[in-house]
Coordinates of C-alpha atoms in Angstrom, one line a residue:
M11 CA 4.1 79.4 -79.0
K12 CA 2.0 79.4 -75.8
R13 CA 0.1 76.4 -76.8
S14 CA 3.3 74.5 -77.7
L15 CA 4.7 75.4 -74.2
R16 CA 1.5 74.2 -72.6
S17 CA 1.6 70.9 -74.5
L18 CA 5.2 70.4 -73.5
C19 CA 4.5 71.2 -69.8
M20 CA 1.6 68.8 -69.9
V21 CA 3.8 65.9 -71.1
V22 CA 6.6 66.8 -68.6
A23 CA 4.1 67.1 -65.7
I24 CA 2.5 63.7 -66.4
A25 CA 5.9 62.0 -66.9
L26 CA 7.3 63.6 -63.8
G27 CA 4.3 62.7 -61.6
A28 CA 4.5 59.0 -62.8
A29 CA 8.2 58.9 -62.1
L30 CA 7.9 60.4 -58.6
H31 CA 4.7 58.6 -57.6
S32 CA 6.3 57.2 -54.5
V33 CA 7.2 60.7 -53.3
L34 CA 4.2 62.7 -54.5
G35 CA 1.5 60.0 -54.3
D36 CA 0.2 61.3 -51.0
C37 CA 0.1 65.0 -51.9
N38 CA -3.4 64.9 -53.3
S39 CA -4.6 66.9 -50.3
Y40 CA -3.1 69.9 -52.1
L41 CA -5.4 69.5 -55.1
P42 CA -8.5 71.4 -53.8
Y43 CA -6.3 74.5 -53.2
G44 CA -4.5 74.2 -56.6
V45 CA -7.6 73.7 -58.6
G46 CA -9.5 76.4 -56.7
A47 CA -6.7 78.9 -57.3
M48 CA -6.7 78.2 -61.0
L49 CA -10.5 78.7 -61.2
F50 CA -10.2 81.9 -59.1
I51 CA -7.8 83.4 -61.6
T52 CA -10.2 82.4 -64.4
F53 CA -13.3 83.8 -62.7
I54 CA -11.7 87.0 -61.8
G55 CA -11.2 87.8 -65.4
V56 CA -14.7 86.9 -66.6
Q57 CA -16.6 89.8 -68.1
I58 CA -20.1 89.2 -66.8
R59 CA -21.6 92.2 -68.5
G60 CA -20.6 91.0 -71.9
M61 CA -22.3 87.7 -71.5
R62 CA -25.7 87.0 -73.0
P63 CA -27.3 83.5 -72.6
R64 CA -29.0 82.2 -75.8
W65 CA -31.2 79.3 -76.5
L66 CA -28.3 77.3 -78.0
H67 CA -26.6 77.5 -74.6
L68 CA -29.5 75.5 -73.2
W69 CA -28.9 72.7 -75.7
V70 CA -25.2 72.7 -75.0
L71 CA -25.8 72.5 -71.2
L72 CA -28.2 69.6 -71.7
A73 CA -26.0 67.8 -74.2
I74 CA -23.0 67.6 -71.7
P75 CA -24.7 65.5 -68.9
L76 CA -27.0 63.6 -71.3
T77 CA -24.1 62.4 -73.4
A78 CA -22.2 61.5 -70.3
V79 CA -25.1 59.3 -69.0
F80 CA -25.5 57.8 -72.5
Y81 CA -21.8 56.6 -72.5
W82 CA -22.2 55.3 -69.0
L83 CA -25.4 53.3 -70.0
V84 CA -23.8 51.9 -73.1
A85 CA -20.6 50.7 -71.3
R86 CA -22.6 49.3 -68.4
A87 CA -24.9 47.4 -70.9
L88 CA -21.8 45.9 -72.5
G89 CA -20.5 44.7 -69.2
F90 CA -17.7 47.3 -68.5
P91 CA -18.5 49.2 -65.3
E92 CA -15.0 50.6 -64.9
L93 CA -15.1 51.9 -68.5
A94 CA -18.5 53.4 -67.9
E95 CA -17.2 55.5 -65.1
T96 CA -14.2 56.9 -66.9
L97 CA -16.3 57.7 -70.0
F98 CA -18.8 59.5 -67.8
Y99 CA -16.0 61.7 -66.4
C100 CA -14.7 62.5 -69.8
A101 CA -18.1 63.5 -71.2
A102 CA -19.5 65.2 -68.1
A103 CA -16.6 67.6 -67.6
P104 CA -17.5 71.3 -68.0
I105 CA -16.1 73.3 -70.8
A106 CA -12.4 74.2 -70.4
V107 CA -11.5 77.7 -69.3
A108 CA -9.3 77.9 -72.3
S109 CA -12.2 77.4 -74.7
P110 CA -12.9 81.2 -75.3
V111 CA -9.2 81.7 -76.0
I112 CA -9.3 78.9 -78.7
V113 CA -12.5 80.4 -80.1
Q114 CA -10.8 83.8 -80.4
L115 CA -7.9 82.2 -82.3
L116 CA -10.5 80.6 -84.6
R117 CA -12.1 84.1 -85.1
G118 CA -15.4 82.9 -83.5
D119 CA -17.9 84.4 -81.1
V120 CA -15.9 84.7 -77.8
E121 CA -18.9 86.0 -75.9
F122 CA -20.9 82.8 -76.7
S123 CA -18.0 80.6 -75.7
A124 CA -17.3 82.5 -72.5
T125 CA -21.0 82.4 -71.5
A126 CA -21.1 78.6 -72.2
M127 CA -17.9 78.0 -70.2
L128 CA -19.2 79.8 -67.1
L129 CA -22.7 78.3 -67.3
S130 CA -21.3 74.8 -67.8
H131 CA -19.3 75.1 -64.5
V132 CA -22.4 76.3 -62.7
T133 CA -24.4 73.4 -64.1
F134 CA -21.7 70.9 -63.2
A135 CA -21.6 72.1 -59.6
L136 CA -25.4 71.9 -59.3
V137 CA -26.0 68.6 -61.1
M138 CA -23.1 66.4 -60.1
P139 CA -24.0 66.0 -56.4
F140 CA -27.3 64.5 -57.4
L141 CA -26.3 62.6 -60.5
L142 CA -22.9 61.1 -59.6
P143 CA -24.1 59.1 -56.5
L144 CA -26.6 57.4 -58.8
L145 CA -23.9 56.1 -61.1
L146 CA -21.0 55.3 -58.8
E147 CA -20.6 51.9 -57.1
S148 CA -19.6 52.9 -53.5
P149 CA -20.7 50.3 -51.0
D150 CA -19.3 52.2 -48.1
L151 CA -21.4 55.3 -48.7
S152 CA -25.1 55.8 -49.0
Y153 CA -26.6 58.0 -51.7
G154 CA -27.1 60.9 -49.3
A155 CA -23.7 60.6 -47.8
L156 CA -22.0 60.5 -51.2
A157 CA -24.1 63.4 -52.5
V158 CA -23.1 65.5 -49.5
L159 CA -19.4 64.6 -50.0
V160 CA -19.5 65.5 -53.8
A161 CA -21.3 68.7 -53.0
K162 CA -18.7 69.7 -50.4
Q163 CA -15.8 68.9 -52.8
L164 CA -17.3 70.8 -55.7
G165 CA -18.3 73.7 -53.5
G166 CA -14.7 74.0 -52.3
V167 CA -13.0 73.9 -55.7
L168 CA -15.8 75.6 -57.8
L169 CA -18.3 77.7 -56.0
L170 CA -16.0 79.1 -53.4
P171 CA -13.4 80.4 -55.9
A172 CA -16.2 81.9 -58.0
L173 CA -17.8 83.7 -55.1
L174 CA -14.4 84.9 -53.9
A175 CA -13.5 86.2 -57.4
F176 CA -16.8 88.1 -57.7
L177 CA -16.3 89.6 -54.2
V178 CA -12.8 90.8 -55.1
R179 CA -14.1 92.3 -58.3
W180 CA -16.9 94.1 -56.4
V181 CA -14.4 95.6 -53.9
Y182 CA -11.7 96.2 -56.5
P183 CA -13.1 96.4 -60.0
A184 CA -9.7 96.8 -61.6
S185 CA -8.8 93.3 -60.5
R186 CA -10.4 91.9 -63.6
D187 CA -7.3 93.0 -65.5
L188 CA -5.1 90.8 -63.3
A189 CA -6.2 87.5 -65.0
P190 CA -4.0 88.0 -68.2
K191 CA -1.0 89.1 -66.0
L192 CA -1.4 85.9 -64.0
A193 CA -1.5 83.6 -67.0
G194 CA 2.0 82.3 -66.3
F195 CA 1.2 81.7 -62.7
S196 CA -1.9 79.8 -63.7
L197 CA 0.1 77.7 -66.1
G198 CA 2.4 76.8 -63.2
L199 CA -0.5 75.8 -61.0
W200 CA -1.9 73.7 -63.9
C201 CA 1.4 71.9 -64.2
I202 CA 1.7 71.3 -60.4
N203 CA -1.9 70.0 -60.3
L204 CA -1.3 67.7 -63.2
T205 CA 1.9 66.4 -61.7
I206 CA 0.2 65.5 -58.4
I207 CA -2.7 63.9 -60.2
S208 CA -0.4 61.8 -62.3
A209 CA 1.6 60.7 -59.2
W210 CA -1.5 59.9 -57.3
G211 CA -3.0 58.0 -60.2
T212 CA 0.2 56.0 -60.8
Q213 CA 0.5 55.1 -57.2
H214 CA -3.2 54.1 -57.1
L215 CA -2.9 51.9 -60.1
I216 CA 0.2 50.2 -58.7
E217 CA -1.5 49.5 -55.4
S218 CA -4.6 48.1 -57.1
G219 CA -2.6 45.8 -59.4
V220 CA -4.0 47.1 -62.7
G221 CA -2.1 45.8 -65.7
L222 CA -1.0 47.9 -68.7
H223 CA -3.4 46.1 -71.0
E224 CA -6.3 47.4 -68.9
L225 CA -5.3 51.0 -69.8
I226 CA -6.2 50.5 -73.5
P227 CA -10.0 50.5 -73.2
P228 CA -10.2 53.8 -71.3
A229 CA -7.7 55.4 -73.7
L230 CA -9.7 54.3 -76.7
G231 CA -12.9 55.3 -75.0
A232 CA -11.6 58.8 -74.3
L233 CA -10.6 59.1 -78.0
V234 CA -14.2 58.2 -79.0
V235 CA -15.7 60.7 -76.5
C236 CA -13.4 63.5 -77.7
A237 CA -14.0 62.9 -81.4
V238 CA -17.8 62.6 -81.0
G239 CA -17.8 65.7 -78.8
F240 CA -16.1 67.9 -81.4
I241 CA -18.0 66.6 -84.3
A242 CA -21.4 66.6 -82.6
G243 CA -20.8 70.2 -81.4
Y244 CA -19.9 71.2 -84.9
R245 CA -23.2 69.8 -86.1
L246 CA -25.2 71.3 -83.2
G247 CA -23.9 74.9 -83.9
Y248 CA -24.0 74.7 -87.7
P249 CA -23.9 77.0 -89.6
D250 CA -23.3 80.1 -87.4
L251 CA -21.8 78.8 -84.2
K252 CA -20.2 75.5 -85.3
R253 CA -16.7 76.4 -84.0
E254 CA -18.1 77.6 -80.7
C255 CA -20.3 74.5 -80.1
S256 CA -17.5 72.2 -81.2
Q257 CA -15.3 73.7 -78.5
A258 CA -18.1 73.5 -76.0
L259 CA -18.7 69.8 -76.4
G260 CA -15.1 68.8 -77.1
Q261 CA -12.8 71.0 -75.0
K262 CA -13.1 69.9 -71.4
N263 CA -11.9 71.1 -68.0
T264 CA -10.0 67.8 -67.4
I265 CA -8.2 69.0 -64.3
L266 CA -11.6 69.4 -62.5
V267 CA -12.8 65.9 -63.3
L268 CA -9.4 64.4 -62.6
Y269 CA -9.7 65.8 -59.1
I270 CA -13.1 64.1 -58.8
A271 CA -11.8 60.9 -60.3
A272 CA -8.9 60.9 -57.8
Q273 CA -11.3 60.6 -54.9
P274 CA -11.6 57.2 -53.0
Y275 CA -15.2 56.7 -54.2
S276 CA -14.1 56.5 -57.8
H277 CA -12.6 53.4 -59.5
P278 CA -8.8 53.5 -60.0
L279 CA -9.2 53.2 -63.8
S280 CA -11.7 56.2 -64.0
Y281 CA -8.6 58.4 -63.7
I282 CA -7.1 57.1 -67.0
G283 CA -9.8 58.3 -69.4
P284 CA -9.5 62.0 -68.6
V285 CA -5.6 61.8 -68.6
F286 CA -5.7 60.6 -72.3
Y287 CA -8.5 63.1 -73.0
I288 CA -6.0 65.9 -72.3
F289 CA -3.8 64.7 -75.2
F290 CA -6.8 64.2 -77.5
H291 CA -8.5 67.5 -77.1
N292 CA -5.2 69.4 -77.3
F293 CA -4.5 67.6 -80.6
A294 CA -8.0 68.5 -81.9
N295 CA -7.4 72.1 -80.9
S296 CA -4.1 72.2 -82.8
V297 CA -5.8 70.8 -85.9
Q298 CA -8.6 73.4 -85.7
I299 CA -6.1 76.2 -85.3
F300 CA -4.0 74.9 -88.2
L301 CA -7.0 74.6 -90.5
A302 CA -8.2 78.1 -89.5
A303 CA -4.8 79.6 -90.2
R304 CA -4.5 77.8 -93.6
K305 CA -8.0 79.0 -94.6
K306 CA -7.0 82.6 -93.6

């Protein structure tokens, strides 16, 4: 029921943002606070003591940026720089905060999934300021200036909420029980963020004069990245952690990369891939849950 509600909210939020793009298109200054608040709620409920890094986590953490760079290189070699950027964002996104929940529904190792999710966000925050400026075409900013800008943005929406959450838990340990109670509030924030991102992206596309036919390549590219991620993760974790690794490489924190793709240094079309990825990875999750329930 909750997943159906989330999927419905996702469709409504994207449609509402696109319809109200002229009104909400300039509200993207809200996004750092909205995304940061979502991650704060997630981090406040993370059980650090139950986490235990394993060697397979290292392969997962390496696979995420390496596959992202691979997609970027292939698209660039074929002469599609805009497609390269959107595929990079789709593949480079850290593991979704909902991944441990899906793994629990699949009767998998929640500890492994939660550890991978947290480590992927740390890795994303540390690697992207150095990697992203190498791949983006931003003539107005030097490598150093762009690296500092990306670091500041990720620090505000990722590291700061994490530090604040751990500080709150240190002062008030019982706060870790607040995360499940705030699930509805977090869903509301998610919908608001997605609405604003949709409005900004629609407005950005209209101003840049992008045609509808130009949306097809990033949509198909996102489908390929999503399918390969779930299948490759399944093979990477076979036989004991196939569900967990499939989620790790397929289920993405799209809101976070949509925030990065919504920045002026990103190409307007780079926003399209992660938007379609939201639909694809939710569909893949629904299929996995259905198959797990049928097997049970």
